[in-house]
Each structure stands twice: as structure tokens, then as C-alpha cells.
GROMACS .gro file of C-alpha atoms in nm:
model
  451
    1MET     CA    1  30.038   8.650   3.927
    2SER     CA    2  29.819   8.903   3.747
    3ILE     CA    3  29.743   9.272   3.785
    4GLN     CA    4  29.436   9.335   3.997
    5PHE     CA    5  29.346   9.677   3.860
    6GLU     CA    6  29.165   9.746   3.535
    7ALA     CA    7  29.074  10.064   3.351
    8ILE     CA    8  28.705  10.155   3.385
    9GLY     CA    9  28.463  10.365   3.187
   10GLN     CA   10  28.221  10.623   3.322
   11PRO     CA   11  27.990  10.438   3.564
   12ASP     CA   12  27.705  10.587   3.765
   13GLU     CA   13  27.779  10.718   4.114
   14ALA     CA   14  27.697  10.399   4.304
   15GLU     CA   15  27.891  10.182   4.061
   16ALA     CA   16  28.187  10.423   4.071
   17LEU     CA   17  28.190  10.389   4.450
   18ARG     CA   18  28.172  10.010   4.427
   19GLN     CA   19  28.472  10.010   4.197
   20ARG     CA   20  28.661  10.248   4.424
   21VAL     CA   21  28.593  10.025   4.724
   22ALA     CA   22  28.705   9.723   4.520
   23ARG     CA   23  29.033   9.898   4.432
   24LEU     CA   24  29.080   9.991   4.796
   25ARG     CA   25  29.026   9.629   4.901
   26SER     CA   26  29.276   9.500   4.643
   27SER     CA   27  29.526   9.766   4.746
   28MET     CA   28  29.498   9.672   5.112
   29GLU     CA   29  29.540   9.304   5.028
   30TRP     CA   30  29.862   9.374   4.840
   31ALA     CA   31  30.006   9.644   5.062
   32SER     CA   32  29.856   9.593   5.408
   33ASP     CA   33  30.200   9.542   5.563
   34ALA     CA   34  30.290   9.898   5.464
   35ILE     CA   35  29.996  10.036   5.665
   36PRO     CA   36  30.011  10.079   6.046
   37GLN     CA   37  29.796   9.825   6.231
   38SER     CA   38  29.555  10.083   6.374
   39VAL     CA   39  29.500  10.244   6.033
   40ARG     CA   40  29.469   9.902   5.870
   41ALA     CA   41  29.191   9.808   6.113
   42GLU     CA   42  29.005  10.134   6.049
   43VAL     CA   43  29.031  10.104   5.672
   44THR     CA   44  28.930   9.738   5.678
   45ALA     CA   45  28.619   9.826   5.879
   46THR     CA   46  28.543  10.103   5.630
   47ILE     CA   47  28.572   9.862   5.337
   48GLU     CA   48  28.334   9.615   5.501
   49ARG     CA   49  28.083   9.888   5.590
   50CYS     CA   50  28.090  10.042   5.241
   51ASP     CA   51  28.062   9.701   5.078
   52GLU     CA   52  27.761   9.612   5.288
   53ARG     CA   53  27.588   9.947   5.238
   54LEU     CA   54  27.640   9.950   4.862
   55ALA     CA   55  27.528   9.588   4.835
   56LEU     CA   56  27.196   9.696   4.988
   57GLY     CA   57  27.157   9.964   4.723
   58VAL     CA   58  27.112  10.339   4.758
   59GLU     CA   59  26.735  10.345   4.707
   60HIS     CA   60  26.682  10.408   5.080
   61THR     CA   61  26.814  10.701   5.279
   62VAL     CA   62  26.896  10.609   5.639
   63VAL     CA   63  26.834  10.904   5.874
   64ALA     CA   64  26.941  10.852   6.235
   65LEU     CA   65  26.807  11.064   6.521
   66ALA     CA   66  27.090  11.093   6.774
   67GLY     CA   67  27.102  11.293   7.095
   68GLY     CA   68  27.121  11.292   7.472
   69THR     CA   69  26.877  11.226   7.753
   70GLY     CA   70  26.585  11.467   7.747
   71SER     CA   71  26.654  11.599   7.398
   72GLY     CA   72  26.317  11.467   7.279
   73LYS     CA   73  26.438  11.229   7.008
   74SER     CA   74  26.147  10.990   7.048
   75THR     CA   75  25.891  11.272   7.046
   76LEU     CA   76  26.056  11.412   6.735
   77PHE     CA   77  26.058  11.066   6.580
   78ASN     CA   78  25.680  11.042   6.629
   79ALA     CA   79  25.628  11.398   6.508
   80ILE     CA   80  25.809  11.320   6.181
   81LEU     CA   81  25.627  10.989   6.160
   82GLY     CA   82  25.292  11.164   6.209
   83ARG     CA   83  25.168  10.901   6.451
   84GLU     CA   84  25.262  10.737   6.781
   85PHE     CA   85  25.499  10.445   6.742
   86ALA     CA   86  25.476  10.239   7.060
   87VAL     CA   87  25.671   9.918   7.106
   88ALA     CA   88  25.508   9.660   7.330
   89GLY     CA   89  25.685   9.618   7.662
   90VAL     CA   90  25.905   9.926   7.619
   91ALA     CA   91  25.873  10.216   7.857
   92ARG     CA   92  25.912  10.564   7.707
   93PRO     CA   93  26.081  10.809   7.708
   94THR     CA   94  26.386  10.589   7.773
   95THR     CA   95  26.506  10.441   7.445
   96SER     CA   96  26.718  10.132   7.499
   97ALA     CA   97  26.737  10.002   7.141
   98VAL     CA   98  26.697  10.125   6.785
   99SER     CA   99  26.348  10.176   6.645
  100ALA     CA  100  26.288  10.230   6.274
  101ALA     CA  101  26.020  10.354   6.039
  102VAL     CA  102  26.037  10.298   5.664
  103TRP     CA  103  25.838  10.523   5.431
  104GLY     CA  104  25.674  10.338   5.142
  105GLY     CA  105  25.818   9.992   5.204
  106ARG     CA  106  25.981   9.758   5.451
  107GLY     CA  107  26.355   9.756   5.376
  108ASP     CA  108  26.405   9.438   5.579
  109ALA     CA  109  26.753   9.361   5.442
  110LEU     CA  110  26.872   9.712   5.526
  111LEU     CA  111  26.716   9.699   5.874
  112ASP     CA  112  26.874   9.359   5.936
  113TRP     CA  113  27.211   9.513   5.850
  114LEU     CA  114  27.142   9.805   6.083
  115GLY     CA  115  27.056   9.561   6.361
  116VAL     CA  116  26.699   9.678   6.419
  117ASP     CA  117  26.485   9.419   6.599
  118ARG     CA  118  26.183   9.313   6.395
  119GLN     CA  119  25.939   9.419   6.669
  120ARG     CA  120  26.082   9.772   6.650
  121ARG     CA  121  26.011   9.821   6.280
  122LEU     CA  122  25.722  10.012   6.127
  123ALA     CA  123  25.640  10.019   5.756
  124ARG     CA  124  25.506  10.373   5.713
  125SER     CA  125  25.248  10.324   5.440
  126ILE     CA  126  25.149  10.630   5.241
  127ASP     CA  127  24.778  10.651   5.161
  128GLN     CA  128  24.514  10.898   5.045
  129LEU     CA  129  24.460  11.028   5.397
  130ASP     CA  130  24.818  11.151   5.416
  131ASP     CA  131  24.929  11.496   5.317
  132PRO     CA  132  25.047  11.499   4.953
  133ASP     CA  133  25.394  11.601   5.074
  134GLU     CA  134  25.425  11.272   5.262
  135ASP     CA  135  25.508  11.091   4.939
  136GLN     CA  136  25.827  11.300   4.916
  137LEU     CA  137  25.963  11.099   5.209
  138ARG     CA  138  25.919  10.768   5.026
  139GLY     CA  139  26.242  10.568   5.065
  140MET     CA  140  26.343  10.725   5.399
  141VAL     CA  141  26.443  10.497   5.686
  142LEU     CA  142  26.415  10.691   6.012
  143LEU     CA  143  26.601  10.553   6.315
  144ASP     CA  144  26.546  10.648   6.677
  145LEU     CA  145  26.873  10.574   6.859
  146PRO     CA  146  26.938  10.528   7.232
  147ASP     CA  147  27.070  10.827   7.428
  148HIS     CA  148  27.440  10.883   7.362
  149ASP     CA  149  27.489  10.995   7.725
  150SER     CA  150  27.310  10.696   7.877
  151VAL     CA  151  27.451  10.551   8.198
  152ASN     CA  152  27.404  10.213   8.031
  153PRO     CA  153  27.722  10.136   7.833
  154GLU     CA  154  27.526   9.901   7.606
  155ASN     CA  155  27.312  10.194   7.491
  156ARG     CA  156  27.620  10.400   7.405
  157ALA     CA  157  27.764  10.099   7.221
  158VAL     CA  158  27.451  10.085   7.003
  159VAL     CA  159  27.487  10.453   6.918
  160ASP     CA  160  27.856  10.413   6.835
  161ARG     CA  161  27.777  10.118   6.610
  162VAL     CA  162  27.485  10.269   6.418
  163VAL     CA  163  27.601  10.630   6.375
  164PRO     CA  164  27.872  10.541   6.118
  165MET     CA  165  27.614  10.333   5.926
  166ALA     CA  166  27.365  10.617   5.878
  167ASP     CA  167  27.344  10.818   5.555
  168LEU     CA  168  27.220  11.134   5.727
  169LEU     CA  169  27.266  11.217   6.096
  170LEU     CA  170  27.001  11.426   6.266
  171TRP     CA  171  27.159  11.553   6.589
  172VAL     CA  172  26.887  11.648   6.838
  173VAL     CA  173  26.979  11.888   7.120
  174ASP     CA  174  26.780  12.079   7.378
  175PRO     CA  175  26.828  12.436   7.511
  176GLN     CA  176  26.968  12.315   7.843
  177LYS     CA  177  27.237  12.073   7.721
  178TYR     CA  178  27.318  12.190   7.366
  179ALA     CA  179  27.677  12.269   7.470
  180ASP     CA  180  27.732  11.923   7.623
  181HIS     CA  181  28.101  11.840   7.592
  182ALA     CA  182  28.041  11.468   7.540
  183LEU     CA  183  27.818  11.535   7.240
  184HIS     CA  184  28.061  11.778   7.077
  185SER     CA  185  28.388  11.597   7.150
  186ALA     CA  186  28.274  11.237   7.100
  187TYR     CA  187  28.025  11.278   6.815
  188LEU     CA  188  28.000  11.615   6.642
  189GLU     CA  189  28.375  11.665   6.600
  190THR     CA  190  28.406  11.308   6.473
  191ALA     CA  191  28.118  11.355   6.230
  192SER     CA  192  28.287  11.671   6.106
  193ARG     CA  193  28.621  11.493   6.052
  194HIS     CA  194  28.449  11.212   5.866
  195GLY     CA  195  28.243  11.452   5.658
  196SER     CA  196  27.925  11.272   5.760
  197PRO     CA  197  27.612  11.444   5.618
  198SER     CA  198  27.441  11.605   5.919
  199LEU     CA  199  27.161  11.832   6.035
  200VAL     CA  200  27.131  11.975   6.388
  201VAL     CA  201  26.788  12.018   6.543
  202LEU     CA  202  26.738  12.246   6.842
  203ASN     CA  203  26.428  12.091   7.001
  204HIS     CA  204  26.199  12.225   7.278
  205VAL     CA  205  26.209  12.585   7.154
  206ASP     CA  206  25.849  12.613   7.283
  207ARG     CA  207  26.009  12.645   7.628
  208LEU     CA  208  26.189  12.965   7.520
  209THR     CA  209  26.088  13.308   7.403
  210THR     CA  210  26.150  13.373   7.035
  211LYS     CA  211  26.442  13.600   7.125
  212ASP     CA  212  26.602  13.340   7.353
  213ALA     CA  213  26.546  13.062   7.100
  214TRP     CA  214  26.739  13.250   6.831
  215ALA     CA  215  27.012  13.342   7.079
  216VAL     CA  216  27.059  12.974   7.167
  217ALA     CA  217  27.049  12.881   6.797
  218ARG     CA  218  27.324  13.135   6.719
  219ASP     CA  219  27.541  13.010   7.004
  220LEU     CA  220  27.490  12.651   6.894
  221GLN     CA  221  27.591  12.750   6.540
  222ARG     CA  222  27.908  12.902   6.687
  223LEU     CA  223  27.990  12.579   6.871
  224LEU     CA  224  27.932  12.377   6.556
  225ALA     CA  225  28.180  12.600   6.373
  226VAL     CA  226  28.435  12.518   6.643
  227ASP     CA  227  28.360  12.150   6.578
  228GLY     CA  228  28.432  12.211   6.210
  229MET     CA  229  28.066  12.189   6.105
  230THR     CA  230  28.051  12.527   5.934
  231GLN     CA  231  27.802  12.416   5.667
  232VAL     CA  232  27.559  12.237   5.900
  233PRO     CA  233  27.238  12.433   5.971
  234VAL     CA  234  27.071  12.464   6.312
  235MET     CA  235  26.697  12.410   6.286
  236PRO     CA  236  26.486  12.535   6.582
  237VAL     CA  237  26.181  12.311   6.626
  238SER     CA  238  25.930  12.196   6.880
  239ALA     CA  239  25.826  11.837   6.834
  240LYS     CA  240  25.553  11.903   7.091
  241THR     CA  241  25.383  12.201   6.921
  242GLY     CA  242  25.494  12.133   6.564
  243HIS     CA  243  25.690  12.458   6.535
  244GLY     CA  244  25.952  12.429   6.258
  245MET     CA  245  25.850  12.075   6.169
  246ASP     CA  246  25.743  12.173   5.818
  247ILE     CA  247  26.094  12.308   5.749
  248LEU     CA  248  26.259  11.999   5.896
  249ARG     CA  249  26.038  11.766   5.692
  250ALA     CA  250  26.121  11.967   5.380
  251GLU     CA  251  26.492  11.920   5.450
  252LEU     CA  252  26.441  11.547   5.490
  253ALA     CA  253  26.233  11.532   5.172
  254GLY     CA  254  26.512  11.710   4.986
  255ALA     CA  255  26.767  11.458   5.111
  256VAL     CA  256  26.547  11.166   5.010
  257ALA     CA  257  26.467  11.315   4.669
  258ALA     CA  258  26.836  11.364   4.594
  259ARG     CA  259  26.889  10.985   4.612
  260SER     CA  260  27.259  11.058   4.656
  261VAL     CA  261  27.271  11.085   5.034
  262ALA     CA  262  27.350  10.716   5.078
  263ALA     CA  263  27.622  10.736   4.814
  264GLU     CA  264  27.753  11.055   4.974
  265ALA     CA  265  27.768  10.878   5.310
  266VAL     CA  266  27.978  10.601   5.154
  267ARG     CA  267  28.194  10.863   4.991
  268ALA     CA  268  28.241  11.036   5.329
  269ASP     CA  269  28.352  10.700   5.472
  270LEU     CA  270  28.611  10.673   5.194
  271VAL     CA  271  28.730  11.029   5.256
  272SER     CA  272  28.779  10.938   5.622
  273ALA     CA  273  28.977  10.628   5.520
  274GLY     CA  274  29.189  10.845   5.294
  275ARG     CA  275  29.273  11.077   5.582
  276ALA     CA  276  29.374  10.780   5.794
  277LEU     CA  277  29.594  10.646   5.511
  278ALA     CA  278  29.767  10.976   5.439
  279GLY     CA  279  30.029  10.918   5.708
  280ALA     CA  280  30.142  10.593   5.543
  281LEU     CA  281  30.202  10.764   5.206
  282SER     CA  282  30.438  11.029   5.077
  283LYS     CA  283  30.261  11.335   4.944
  284GLY     CA  284  30.328  11.383   4.576
  285ALA     CA  285  30.519  11.055   4.533
  286ASP     CA  286  30.469  10.885   4.197
  287PRO     CA  287  30.642  10.544   4.195
  288GLN     CA  288  30.794  10.452   3.860
  289LEU     CA  289  30.872  10.107   3.726
  290PRO     CA  290  31.249  10.061   3.673
  291ASP     CA  291  31.382   9.958   3.332
  292ALA     CA  292  31.292   9.589   3.317
  293GLU     CA  293  31.505   9.528   3.008
  294GLU     CA  294  31.808   9.658   3.191
  295LEU     CA  295  31.749   9.396   3.462
  296VAL     CA  296  31.702   9.122   3.201
  297ILE     CA  297  32.029   9.215   3.027
  298ALA     CA  298  32.222   9.225   3.356
  299LEU     CA  299  32.096   8.885   3.475
  300ALA     CA  300  32.142   8.727   3.132
  301ARG     CA  301  32.501   8.848   3.125
  302ALA     CA  302  32.562   8.719   3.478
  303ALA     CA  303  32.425   8.378   3.379
  304GLY     CA  304  32.664   8.357   3.084
  305VAL     CA  305  32.429   8.440   2.797
  306ASP     CA  306  32.665   8.704   2.657
  307ALA     CA  307  32.957   8.462   2.678
  308ARG     CA  308  32.753   8.199   2.495
  309ALA     CA  309  32.667   8.453   2.227
  310GLU     CA  310  33.035   8.529   2.175
  311SER     CA  311  33.107   8.157   2.149
  312ALA     CA  312  32.833   8.122   1.889
  313ALA     CA  313  32.986   8.409   1.693
  314ALA     CA  314  33.327   8.242   1.709
  315VAL     CA  315  33.179   7.917   1.575
  316ALA     CA  316  33.018   8.110   1.291
  317ARG     CA  317  33.362   8.248   1.206
  318GLY     CA  318  33.510   7.897   1.195
  319ALA     CA  319  33.621   7.819   1.549
  320SER     CA  320  33.555   7.477   1.699
  321ALA     CA  321  33.247   7.444   1.915
  322GLY     CA  322  33.346   7.351   2.268
  323GLU     CA  323  33.140   7.156   2.517
  324ARG     CA  324  32.887   7.381   2.689
  325ALA     CA  325  32.857   7.360   3.067
  326PRO     CA  326  32.515   7.428   3.232
  327MET     CA  327  32.453   7.801   3.282
  328ARG     CA  328  32.469   7.907   3.647
  329LEU     CA  329  32.381   8.224   3.833
  330SER     CA  330  32.541   8.350   4.152
  331ILE     CA  331  32.272   8.405   4.417
  332ALA     CA  332  32.472   8.701   4.547
  333THR     CA  333  32.464   8.860   4.202
  334VAL     CA  334  32.089   8.801   4.168
  335GLU     CA  335  32.028   8.949   4.511
  336ARG     CA  336  32.230   9.259   4.426
  337GLU     CA  337  32.035   9.316   4.103
  338ARG     CA  338  31.709   9.238   4.280
  339LEU     CA  339  31.771   9.490   4.559
  340ASP     CA  340  31.879   9.754   4.307
  341TRP     CA  341  31.542   9.697   4.138
  342VAL     CA  342  31.355   9.729   4.468
  343ASP     CA  343  31.543  10.050   4.557
  344ALA     CA  344  31.460  10.207   4.221
  345ALA     CA  345  31.097  10.092   4.237
  346THR     CA  346  31.042  10.248   4.580
  347ASP     CA  347  31.234  10.571   4.530
  348GLY     CA  348  31.044  10.847   4.712
  349LEU     CA  349  30.806  10.609   4.891
  350PRO     CA  350  30.790  10.560   5.270
  351ALA     CA  351  31.039  10.303   5.401
  352GLN     CA  352  30.779  10.037   5.476
  353TRP     CA  353  30.682  10.023   5.110
  354ARG     CA  354  31.031   9.902   5.023
  355ARG     CA  355  30.972   9.597   5.240
  356VAL     CA  356  30.637   9.531   5.072
  357VAL     CA  357  30.791   9.541   4.723
  358ALA     CA  358  31.088   9.331   4.836
  359GLU     CA  359  30.853   9.066   4.974
  360SER     CA  360  30.634   9.064   4.663
  361VAL     CA  361  30.929   9.006   4.429
  362LEU     CA  362  31.062   8.648   4.411
  363ASP     CA  363  31.355   8.585   4.647
  364ALA     CA  364  31.708   8.559   4.502
  365PRO     CA  365  31.764   8.180   4.538
  366SER     CA  366  31.429   8.099   4.375
  367LEU     CA  367  31.482   8.362   4.107
  368ALA     CA  368  31.827   8.222   4.023
  369ALA     CA  369  31.690   7.867   4.005
  370ARG     CA  370  31.399   7.970   3.778
  371ILE     CA  371  31.631   8.155   3.542
  372GLU     CA  372  31.872   7.861   3.525
  373GLU     CA  373  31.580   7.630   3.441
  374ALA     CA  374  31.454   7.868   3.174
  375LEU     CA  375  31.799   7.894   3.017
  376ALA     CA  376  31.837   7.516   3.017
  377ASP     CA  377  31.508   7.487   2.826
  378ALA     CA  378  31.570   7.784   2.596
  379ALA     CA  379  31.534   7.745   2.221
  380TRP     CA  380  31.898   7.819   2.140
  381PRO     CA  381  31.976   7.873   1.770
  382SER     CA  382  32.195   7.617   1.597
  383VAL     CA  383  32.523   7.764   1.470
  384ASP     CA  384  32.729   7.590   1.206
  385PRO     CA  385  33.086   7.677   1.103
  386PRO     CA  386  33.123   7.847   0.763
  387GLN     CA  387  33.139   7.615   0.462
  388GLY     CA  388  33.229   7.688   0.104
  389TRP     CA  389  33.414   7.980  -0.039
  390ARG     CA  390  33.110   8.210  -0.026
  391ALA     CA  391  33.075   8.157   0.349
  392LEU     CA  392  33.437   8.251   0.402
  393PHE     CA  393  33.358   8.603   0.277
  394ALA     CA  394  33.044   8.629   0.496
  395LYS     CA  395  33.201   8.521   0.824
  396ALA     CA  396  33.151   8.861   0.988
  397THR     CA  397  32.784   8.872   0.891
  398LEU     CA  398  32.724   8.513   1.004
  399ALA     CA  399  32.903   8.576   1.332
  400SER     CA  400  32.696   8.889   1.401
  401ALA     CA  401  32.373   8.702   1.325
  402ALA     CA  402  32.471   8.408   1.546
  403ARG     CA  403  32.561   8.640   1.831
  404LYS     CA  404  32.231   8.833   1.797
  405LYS     CA  405  32.011   8.522   1.783
  406THR     CA  406  32.184   8.367   2.083
  407LEU     CA  407  32.145   8.687   2.287
  408GLU     CA  408  31.778   8.706   2.191
  409ALA     CA  409  31.714   8.345   2.293
  410GLY     CA  410  31.890   8.382   2.628
  411ARG     CA  411  31.734   8.715   2.715
  412ALA     CA  412  31.390   8.589   2.616
  413ALA     CA  413  31.430   8.302   2.862
  414VAL     CA  414  31.534   8.542   3.140
  415ARG     CA  415  31.254   8.783   3.049
  416ALA     CA  416  30.997   8.506   3.075
  417VAL     CA  417  31.094   8.466   3.442
  418ILE     CA  418  31.143   8.834   3.528
  419ALA     CA  419  30.806   8.950   3.392
  420PRO     CA  420  30.578   8.748   3.624
  421GLU     CA  421  30.813   8.723   3.923
  422VAL     CA  422  30.956   9.075   3.942
  423VAL     CA  423  30.789   9.321   3.707
  424GLU     CA  424  30.422   9.233   3.756
  425PRO     CA  425  30.434   9.217   4.139
  426THR     CA  426  30.612   9.553   4.148
  427GLU     CA  427  30.361   9.705   3.909
  428THR     CA  428  30.076   9.573   4.124
  429ILE     CA  429  30.222   9.733   4.437
  430HIS     CA  430  30.259  10.059   4.246
  431GLN     CA  431  29.894  10.034   4.141
  432ALA     CA  432  29.799   9.969   4.504
  433TYR     CA  433  29.996  10.271   4.617
  434ARG     CA  434  29.833  10.494   4.355
  435ALA     CA  435  29.487  10.366   4.448
  436LEU     CA  436  29.548  10.451   4.814
  437ASP     CA  437  29.699  10.786   4.721
  438GLU     CA  438  29.396  10.858   4.503
  439LEU     CA  439  29.181  10.802   4.810
  440THR     CA  440  29.371  11.069   5.004
  441GLU     CA  441  29.290  11.314   4.722
  442LEU     CA  442  28.919  11.226   4.719
  443GLU     CA  443  28.827  11.509   4.955
  444ALA     CA  444  29.020  11.764   4.752
  445GLY     CA  445  28.833  11.662   4.439
  446ALA     CA  446  28.489  11.676   4.598
  447GLY     CA  447  28.395  12.008   4.445
  448GLU     CA  448  28.496  11.899   4.096
  449GLU     CA  449  28.305  11.569   4.123
  450GLN     CA  450  27.990  11.742   4.236
  451SER     CA  451  28.004  12.025   3.985
   0.00000   0.00000   0.00000
């Protein structure tokens, strides 16, 4: 049994996230029984999603257009694309599946992961006829999602599946339904809790006067603040007339140029997992490894090592060496020492962590048997009675040396069992706990990491 966690240097952002996800996976493998089932399922899904996204690289930035019926997502999609993207056999404006455009490439592996049908993909080539600013969108994957408020449950299921996979969410609302409860309660509040990078687009402002458009934008900003999205801007646009599109495209270009949006989306996923895990941990707890040598000494004494050492000392002083019986350990004694170890190792941790440590440490009967075997095979020192007149004057020294060597041999045998069967599993659980606890602090350290 070996420790699963290793010290790391200073990797780049993507590699640091990969290593954090790997530590989270190892921690969950070791300590999953200490995590409530619902939280365990959420964190496991997060691990799989982060693994898959990081495996695909962070060269692409996945931008998902999400919104309700009539918000104009598809029109906005084509306005950003700069051309009409029609899928054969599909009636617009109803969007029943995900469509995608990739600037400057194909990104097939990423689109396969996102579940975009091959007939709904467009490689947006960038040529000399394009505006020079178009190249700033190179690497963007733009998704047009089904309506979140569709009467078709399959459409809503697609939205619910893809939204957590996007690196940047572009929420599209219209002046009539911008306060829709379903959008705010089911999606915007959730995006806020997860820290998902988002922009909010108020479309169809060509239907309003300038004064009314800004009034709606201000009210929408107020509602977003209620949702917890205090740093998310509202961008008034008209996909039909092109009003505000230059500003929106500039925002998208900035996100793509940063090349950190995908990594930030993974990081937001990890922050969300940390929030879910917080309830299974004790704030401020710092589990400490008990004194392993104290356990070794106690079990060696219980097995008769100390008594054997005294006998060896007596022989060195001139006593007759008696016949040695096999060394035995009381299972009850081993269990008492074992549980004392578990109690000390989980001091300050939630109760369920005690069970995890107790199950990771070898059970008392097996531990007693292993120690007895180790003592039977130990390299015990040979002790001879004193001989000659010089030895008679050195009996005390010889006895002390015999006692010390015998204790060392017996304790070394016990230690060889305790280290892999008790100490290392406990240390691994502690490492798992600290890795999970570190995840709960990830949000608090966001400012420092980004500075």
C-alpha cells in the first residue's frame, strides 16, 4: 500500500488543474465512504467532466448560446457567424438539437464530446474576404442550444447536459421574457453558484426605444444581482439590425484571446465540487498522524518483546537461558491499541471519517497474526552468559546491551508490520482529507491565484 499523493512543482494552469483533478480522484477513491451519496455522485460527475475537458486541451473556447423560445438565439448565432447556417431538413426558428461553428478549424474530438451531430457542424474558415477582426475569434466553438423552456423534455435535457460543459455561457433574453422565473431559478442562479463564466445578451432591442431598452437592461441587471451574478454584464444587442454586435464580438474575442476561459470553466467546476464537499468536512480541521513509535512500543510489549529483552539481559548477567515459547498477542489488546490510534488520527474530523480510517487500517486479528509472524522471523541477537573474569566485571554493560539489542530487534519486526498496515493507510486518508479540504478553499484563493 503506497501513498497516492506526491509533491509537485510549478506547472502551467492546465497542468495544475489536471493534477488537482487527479488528487481529487484519488481522494474520492480512498475516502468516498465519508462523503454523502448525493455529493459523491456530483463530485464524481465533476471529475469525469473535468478529465474529459482537460484531455481535449484548452486551445478551444466553447461558447454556448442558451435562452428561451423567441429570444433569437439562432439569429444571434448567424449574426456572430456572419453567414446563414442552415441544416438540411431542420425547420427554423425551432432548434431541436445543438449546432456548432468552429472558427479556424474543425475541433471534431471536442464536438464529439459535446454531442454535436456531424451534420450540424460548420468549420468557420477565416479568409481574406473576412474582416481582420475575425481572426481574433480563431479557436472559438460557438454552440446554438435548444430552447430551455421547450415543451419537449428532450430539448431541455440537451440544454441541461451541455450547459455544464461550456467554457462560456451566453444567456440570450428578450425584452418580453427577460424576467422568466424558469430561466433565473433553474439556470442563472445555478450558473452563479457554480461560478460559471457568463455573459447576458438582451436581444431584440430594435423593438424598443433607446430609453426603454436601457430601462429593461437596468432591471435585468438588478435581477442578475439577485441571482448572485453581480459581475456579469448585460449587453443590449439586435441580431437583426446589428446593433451592439461589435461590442459583443469584442467580448467574445477577448475571451478567446485569453485562452484561459476553458481552464477557468474547469476551475469553476472544481469550486462547485468544493462547495458540495464542504458539508462532509470540518472547517479548520487539520488531522495529525499519531505517534507511530508509541504504538510499536505498546504492541511489542504486549507481544512479550520487553519480557524477552529482560530475559536476554538476565542471561548476559549469568542466568540460565530458559526455553522460549512462541510470542503471542491478544486480539483484544491489539484492537484496543488500534482503536486508540484511529481515535487519535481522526480527532476533530467528522464522525464518518473515523469509519473510513478504521476500515483502511488492518483489522485486529490480521494485525495480531502478522506481528506474530514477524516476531517469529525476527533476527534476534544471540546472547551468551558471561565467561572469564573480565566478563564478570562487565555483566551490567553486557546485560544492558543484550536488552537493547533484543528490544530493537522485536520493535523493528513490529514496526515492519505497523508501517504499511496502519501508518501508511492513515496517512493516505489524511492526504485525501487535506486534498478535499483544499478544494473547499479554492474559491477563497481565487483572487490570489489570478493576481
